[in-house]
CSV table of C-alpha atoms in Angstrom, one decimal:
chain,number,residue,atom,x,y,z
A,1,THR,CA,92.1,101.7,59.9
A,2,GLU,CA,94.1,98.6,60.6
A,3,LYS,CA,94.0,99.5,64.4
A,4,THR,CA,90.2,99.8,64.3
A,5,ARG,CA,89.9,96.5,62.5
A,6,ARG,CA,92.1,94.8,65.0
A,7,ARG,CA,90.1,96.3,67.9
A,8,ARG,CA,86.8,95.1,66.3
A,9,SER,CA,88.1,91.7,65.5
A,10,SER,CA,89.2,91.3,69.2
A,11,GLY,CA,85.6,91.8,70.3
A,12,ILE,CA,86.3,95.1,72.2
A,13,ASN,CA,83.5,97.7,72.1
A,14,ALA,CA,85.1,101.2,71.7
A,15,GLU,CA,82.2,102.6,73.7
A,16,TRP,CA,83.7,101.2,76.9
A,17,LEU,CA,87.2,102.7,76.8
A,18,LEU,CA,87.6,104.1,80.3
A,19,ARG,CA,89.5,106.7,82.2
A,20,PRO,CA,89.1,107.6,85.9
A,21,GLY,CA,85.5,108.6,86.2
A,22,ILE,CA,84.7,108.4,82.5
A,23,CYS,CA,82.9,105.6,80.6
A,24,ALA,CA,82.2,106.7,77.0
A,25,ARG,CA,84.1,106.7,73.7
A,26,ASP,CA,83.0,110.4,73.2
A,27,ASN,CA,85.0,111.4,76.3
A,28,MET,CA,88.4,110.0,75.2
A,29,ASP,CA,89.6,113.6,74.8
A,30,LYS,CA,89.3,113.9,78.6
A,31,THR,CA,91.6,111.0,79.4
A,32,LEU,CA,94.5,111.7,81.8
A,33,ALA,CA,97.9,111.4,80.1
A,34,GLY,CA,100.2,109.2,82.2
A,35,MET,CA,97.4,107.0,83.5
A,36,PRO,CA,96.4,103.6,82.2
A,37,VAL,CA,93.4,103.2,80.0
A,38,TYR,CA,91.0,100.4,80.9
A,39,VAL,CA,89.0,98.5,78.3
A,40,ALA,CA,85.6,96.9,79.1
A,41,LYS,CA,84.6,94.0,76.8
A,42,TYR,CA,81.1,94.1,78.3
A,43,PRO,CA,79.0,96.9,79.8
A,44,GLU,CA,78.8,95.1,83.1
A,45,GLU,CA,82.5,95.5,83.5
A,46,ALA,CA,82.3,99.3,83.3
A,47,GLU,CA,81.6,100.1,87.0
A,48,VAL,CA,84.3,97.8,88.2
A,49,LEU,CA,86.9,99.2,85.9
A,50,ILE,CA,85.9,102.8,86.7
A,51,ALA,CA,86.5,102.0,90.3
A,52,ASP,CA,89.9,100.5,89.5
A,53,ALA,CA,90.8,103.5,87.4
A,54,ASN,CA,89.9,106.0,90.2
A,55,LYS,CA,91.8,103.9,92.7
A,56,ALA,CA,94.9,103.9,90.5
A,57,LEU,CA,94.7,107.7,90.2
A,58,LYS,CA,94.2,108.2,94.0
A,59,GLU,CA,97.1,105.9,94.8
A,60,GLU,CA,99.3,107.8,92.3
A,61,LEU,CA,98.5,111.1,93.9
A,62,LYS,CA,98.7,109.7,97.4
A,63,SER,CA,102.3,108.5,96.7
A,64,ILE,CA,103.4,112.2,96.3
A,65,LYS,CA,105.1,113.4,99.5
A,66,LEU,CA,103.4,116.6,100.7
A,67,GLN,CA,104.3,119.1,103.4
A,68,PRO,CA,102.1,120.3,106.2
A,69,GLU,CA,102.3,123.9,104.8
A,70,GLY,CA,102.8,124.8,101.1
A,71,VAL,CA,101.1,125.8,97.9
A,72,TYR,CA,98.3,123.8,96.3
A,73,VAL,CA,99.4,122.5,92.8
A,74,GLN,CA,97.1,121.5,89.9
A,75,ALA,CA,98.1,120.3,86.5
A,76,SER,CA,96.5,118.9,83.3
A,77,THR,CA,98.3,115.5,83.3
A,78,LEU,CA,100.2,113.3,85.7
A,79,GLY,CA,103.4,113.9,83.7
A,80,SER,CA,103.1,117.7,83.8
A,81,LEU,CA,102.3,117.5,87.5
A,82,GLU,CA,105.4,115.5,88.2
A,83,ALA,CA,107.5,118.0,86.2
A,84,LEU,CA,106.1,121.0,88.1
A,85,LEU,CA,106.6,119.3,91.5
A,86,GLN,CA,110.2,118.6,90.6
A,87,PHE,CA,110.7,122.2,89.6
A,88,LEU,CA,109.1,123.4,92.9
A,89,LYS,CA,111.3,121.0,94.9
A,90,ASP,CA,114.4,122.3,93.2
A,91,SER,CA,113.3,125.9,93.9
A,92,LYS,CA,112.7,125.0,97.6
A,93,ILE,CA,109.0,125.8,97.3
A,94,LYS,CA,106.8,123.6,99.5
A,95,TYR,CA,103.5,122.1,98.4
A,96,SER,CA,100.8,120.8,100.6
A,97,GLY,CA,98.2,119.5,98.1
A,98,VAL,CA,98.0,118.3,94.5
A,99,SER,CA,95.3,117.5,92.0
A,100,ILE,CA,94.9,116.8,88.3
A,101,GLY,CA,92.4,118.5,85.9
A,102,PRO,CA,90.4,121.7,85.9
A,103,VAL,CA,90.3,123.9,89.1
A,104,HIS,CA,87.0,123.5,90.9
A,105,LYS,CA,85.6,125.1,94.0
A,106,LYS,CA,86.7,122.1,96.1
A,107,ASP,CA,90.3,122.7,95.1
A,108,VAL,CA,90.2,126.3,96.2
A,109,MET,CA,88.6,125.3,99.5
A,110,LYS,CA,91.6,122.9,100.1
A,111,ALA,CA,94.1,125.7,99.2
A,112,SER,CA,92.3,128.1,101.6
A,113,VAL,CA,93.3,126.0,104.6
A,114,MET,CA,96.7,127.7,104.4
A,115,LEU,CA,95.0,131.0,105.3
A,116,GLN,CA,95.1,129.7,108.9
A,117,HIS,CA,98.8,129.0,108.7
A,118,ASP,CA,100.7,131.2,106.3
A,119,LYS,CA,99.1,133.5,103.7
A,120,GLU,CA,102.1,133.0,101.5
A,121,PHE,CA,100.9,129.5,100.8
A,122,ALA,CA,97.2,130.4,100.4
A,123,CYS,CA,97.5,130.1,96.6
A,124,LEU,CA,96.9,127.7,93.9
A,125,LEU,CA,99.4,127.1,91.0
A,126,ALA,CA,97.3,126.0,88.0
A,127,PHE,CA,99.6,124.5,85.3
A,128,ASP,CA,97.9,124.2,81.9
A,129,VAL,CA,94.4,123.8,83.3
A,130,LYS,CA,91.1,125.6,83.1
A,131,VAL,CA,89.8,127.5,86.1
A,132,GLU,CA,86.1,127.1,86.5
A,133,ARG,CA,84.1,130.3,87.2
A,134,ASP,CA,82.8,129.1,90.6
A,135,ALA,CA,86.4,128.3,91.6
A,136,GLN,CA,87.6,131.8,90.8
A,137,GLU,CA,84.7,133.4,92.5
A,138,THR,CA,85.4,131.4,95.7
A,139,ALA,CA,89.1,132.2,95.5
A,140,ASP,CA,88.3,136.0,95.3
A,141,SER,CA,85.9,135.8,98.2
A,142,LEU,CA,88.2,133.8,100.5
A,143,GLY,CA,91.5,135.6,99.5
A,144,VAL,CA,93.1,132.7,97.8
A,145,ARG,CA,95.3,133.6,94.8
A,146,ILE,CA,95.2,131.5,91.7
A,147,PHE,CA,98.1,131.7,89.3
A,148,THR,CA,97.7,130.2,85.8
A,149,ALA,CA,100.2,129.5,83.0
A,150,ASP,CA,101.1,126.9,80.4
A,151,ILE,CA,104.8,127.3,81.0
A,152,ILE,CA,106.3,126.3,84.3
A,153,TYR,CA,108.7,129.3,84.4
A,154,HIS,CA,105.9,131.8,84.0
A,155,LEU,CA,104.0,130.1,86.9
A,156,PHE,CA,107.1,130.3,89.0
A,157,ASP,CA,107.6,134.0,88.2
A,158,GLN,CA,104.0,134.8,89.1
A,159,PHE,CA,104.4,133.1,92.5
A,160,MET,CA,107.7,134.7,93.3
A,161,GLY,CA,106.3,138.1,92.4
A,162,TYR,CA,103.4,137.4,94.8
A,163,LYS,CA,105.9,136.4,97.5
A,164,ASP,CA,107.8,139.7,97.1
A,165,GLU,CA,104.6,141.7,97.1
A,166,LEU,CA,103.5,140.0,100.3
A,167,LYS,CA,106.9,140.4,101.9
A,168,GLN,CA,106.8,144.2,101.2
A,169,ARG,CA,103.3,144.4,102.6
A,170,ARG,CA,104.3,142.6,105.8
A,171,LYS,CA,107.4,144.8,106.0
A,172,GLU,CA,105.3,148.0,105.9
A,173,GLU,CA,102.8,146.5,108.5
A,174,ASN,CA,105.7,145.8,110.9
A,175,ARG,CA,107.9,148.8,110.2
A,176,ASN,CA,106.9,150.6,113.4
A,177,SER,CA,107.8,147.5,115.4
A,178,ALA,CA,111.3,147.2,113.9
A,179,VAL,CA,114.0,148.8,116.0
A,180,PHE,CA,117.4,148.9,114.3
A,181,PRO,CA,120.5,148.9,116.5
A,182,CYS,CA,122.6,152.0,117.0
A,183,ARG,CA,124.9,153.7,119.4
A,184,LEU,CA,125.2,157.5,119.4
A,185,ARG,CA,127.7,160.0,120.7
A,186,ILE,CA,126.4,163.5,121.5
A,187,ILE,CA,128.1,166.4,119.8
A,188,PRO,CA,128.5,169.0,122.6
A,189,THR,CA,128.6,172.0,120.2
A,190,CYS,CA,125.3,170.9,118.6
A,191,ILE,CA,122.7,171.2,121.4
A,192,PHE,CA,119.7,173.1,119.8
A,193,ASN,CA,116.9,172.3,122.2
A,194,THR,CA,117.3,170.8,125.7
A,195,ARG,CA,113.6,169.9,126.4
A,196,ASP,CA,110.8,168.1,124.6
A,197,PRO,CA,111.4,167.9,121.7
A,198,ILE,CA,115.1,167.4,122.3
A,199,VAL,CA,117.1,168.6,119.3
A,200,ILE,CA,120.8,167.7,119.3
A,201,GLY,CA,123.6,166.7,117.0
A,202,VAL,CA,125.0,163.2,117.3
A,203,THR,CA,127.6,161.0,115.7
A,204,VAL,CA,126.6,157.4,114.9
A,205,ILE,CA,129.2,155.3,116.6
A,206,ASN,CA,127.9,152.2,115.0
A,207,GLY,CA,124.7,150.7,113.7
A,208,VAL,CA,122.0,152.5,111.8
A,209,LEU,CA,119.6,155.2,113.0
A,210,LYS,CA,116.2,155.6,111.5
A,211,PRO,CA,113.1,157.7,112.3
A,212,GLY,CA,110.9,155.9,114.9
A,213,THR,CA,113.9,154.6,116.8
A,214,PRO,CA,113.3,154.6,120.6
A,215,ILE,CA,116.3,156.1,122.5
A,216,CYS,CA,117.5,155.5,126.0
A,217,VAL,CA,120.6,156.1,128.2
A,218,PRO,CA,122.1,153.0,129.7
A,219,SER,CA,124.5,154.9,131.9
A,220,LYS,CA,121.6,156.7,133.5
A,221,GLU,CA,119.7,153.6,134.5
A,222,PHE,CA,118.3,153.2,131.0
A,223,VAL,CA,116.3,156.4,131.2
A,224,TYR,CA,113.9,156.6,128.2
A,225,LEU,CA,114.2,159.8,126.2
A,226,GLY,CA,111.6,159.2,123.5
A,227,LEU,CA,111.4,158.5,119.7
A,228,VAL,CA,113.6,159.9,117.0
A,229,THR,CA,111.0,161.7,114.8
A,230,SER,CA,113.4,163.2,112.3
A,231,LEU,CA,117.0,163.2,111.0
A,232,GLU,CA,118.7,166.0,109.2
A,233,VAL,CA,122.1,166.4,107.4
A,234,ASN,CA,123.0,169.9,106.2
A,235,ASN,CA,119.4,171.0,106.9
A,236,LYS,CA,118.0,168.3,104.7
A,237,GLN,CA,115.9,165.4,106.0
A,238,VAL,CA,117.3,161.9,105.6
A,239,GLU,CA,115.8,158.5,106.1
A,240,SER,CA,118.7,156.9,107.9
A,241,ALA,CA,122.2,157.5,109.3
A,242,THR,CA,124.9,154.9,109.4
A,243,THR,CA,128.3,154.4,111.2
A,244,GLY,CA,130.4,157.6,111.2
A,245,MET,CA,127.7,160.0,110.1
A,246,ASP,CA,127.0,163.2,111.9
A,247,VAL,CA,123.3,164.0,112.0
A,248,CYS,CA,120.9,166.3,113.8
A,249,ILE,CA,118.0,164.5,115.4
A,250,LYS,CA,114.7,165.4,117.0
A,251,ILE,CA,113.6,163.3,120.0
A,252,GLU,CA,110.0,163.5,121.1
A,253,ASN,CA,108.6,162.2,124.3
A,254,ILE,CA,106.1,159.7,122.8
A,255,GLY,CA,105.0,156.9,125.0
A,256,GLY,CA,107.2,157.8,127.9
A,257,ASP,CA,106.8,159.3,131.3
A,258,ALA,CA,107.6,162.9,132.1
A,259,PRO,CA,109.7,164.6,129.4
A,260,LYS,CA,113.5,164.4,130.0
A,261,LEU,CA,115.8,167.3,130.0
A,262,TYR,CA,119.3,167.5,128.5
A,263,GLY,CA,121.7,168.6,131.2
A,264,ARG,CA,119.6,167.1,134.0
A,265,HIS,CA,118.8,163.6,133.0
A,266,PHE,CA,121.7,163.1,130.6
A,267,ASP,CA,124.5,165.1,129.0
A,268,GLU,CA,127.3,164.9,126.4
A,269,ASN,CA,129.2,162.3,128.4
A,270,ASP,CA,126.5,159.7,127.9
A,271,VAL,CA,126.2,157.3,125.0
A,272,LEU,CA,122.6,157.0,123.6
A,273,VAL,CA,121.4,153.7,122.3
A,274,SER,CA,118.3,152.3,120.5
A,275,LYS,CA,116.0,150.6,123.0
A,276,ILE,CA,115.6,147.1,121.5
A,277,THR,CA,113.4,144.3,122.9
A,278,ARG,CA,112.9,140.6,122.2
A,279,ASP,CA,109.9,141.4,120.0
A,280,SER,CA,111.8,144.0,118.0
A,281,ILE,CA,114.7,141.6,117.3
A,282,ASP,CA,112.2,139.0,116.1
A,283,VAL,CA,110.7,141.5,113.7
A,284,LEU,CA,114.1,142.3,112.3
A,285,LYS,CA,114.8,138.6,111.8
A,286,GLU,CA,111.4,137.9,110.2
A,287,TYR,CA,110.9,141.0,107.9
A,288,PHE,CA,114.0,143.1,107.7
A,289,ARG,CA,116.8,140.6,107.5
A,290,ASP,CA,117.8,141.9,104.1
A,291,ASP,CA,118.2,145.4,105.6
A,292,MET,CA,120.6,144.3,108.3
A,293,THR,CA,124.4,144.1,107.8
A,294,LYS,CA,126.8,141.7,109.6
A,295,GLU,CA,128.0,144.7,111.8
A,296,ASN,CA,124.4,145.5,112.7
A,297,TRP,CA,123.8,141.9,113.9
A,298,LYS,CA,127.0,142.1,115.9
A,299,LEU,CA,125.7,145.2,117.6
A,300,ILE,CA,122.3,143.5,118.3
A,301,VAL,CA,124.3,140.8,120.2
A,302,GLU,CA,126.1,143.5,122.2
A,303,LEU,CA,122.8,145.3,123.0
A,304,LYS,CA,121.1,142.0,124.0
A,305,LYS,CA,123.7,141.6,126.7
A,306,LEU,CA,123.3,145.2,127.7
A,307,PHE,CA,119.6,144.9,128.1
A,308,GLU,CA,119.8,141.4,129.4
A,309,ILE,CA,117.5,140.0,126.6
A,310,MET,CA,117.4,136.2,126.5
């Protein structure tokens, strides 16, 4: 071709067209789009130009602003990497490391550092690149997730699905530590069992009552009654009761001192409340924020003052 004739007439040997780390005309299919191509007129120039090419790539990657915690990102070209990073930035997804080319074991090892910080970020987003077998095996053994796609939106959907899955898992793991706020009024005509287990009818003054809620009586020096183990409405078990609902509850003396007796330790004149703590509030903030209403947070503030929680 005319281009080939011009190249030959200029004295350039096609064998020494270089890309970062590559010095052979047969490897031109492995060049990195977006990076400069170096041409060596003589074989002696090859090593110097390879070093220059590698330096240019490292400086390009080094210029990318990374976060201390975030996903590891890998793409086939510099251009596709920049496009993916811009999309992640717009989507408020942090990234802590980047690379170009196939995913190798060393890339997985870098991504695995996030296991020590936040498992959500212990993953690798591989955009339009091959994942080597040893890399996948290492990821499986370490617990690093690798997501692959040749369309940015598909990669995003995979990662967001993983985040939701992880969130639900963490939610279940912390469910027993979550104490939702509630204030209860005893219904005097619905006292079915006065000792452990205490079975009484209550009206939810405000907040939300769920199974597993620890109940105490602030007006009786915060005496602890036990955990709500079941809720019933019209003889049918329910998973929760909200403001204004009448519900029959069973309170069992789990994790308390001697069982308390209705009529001796408390009566229908006392308001019952969920026994919240600093830790239980933190669990609600971290894992159950979507389950809380504005009114529930307002009640949390009131109970914090009642329990003198800082």
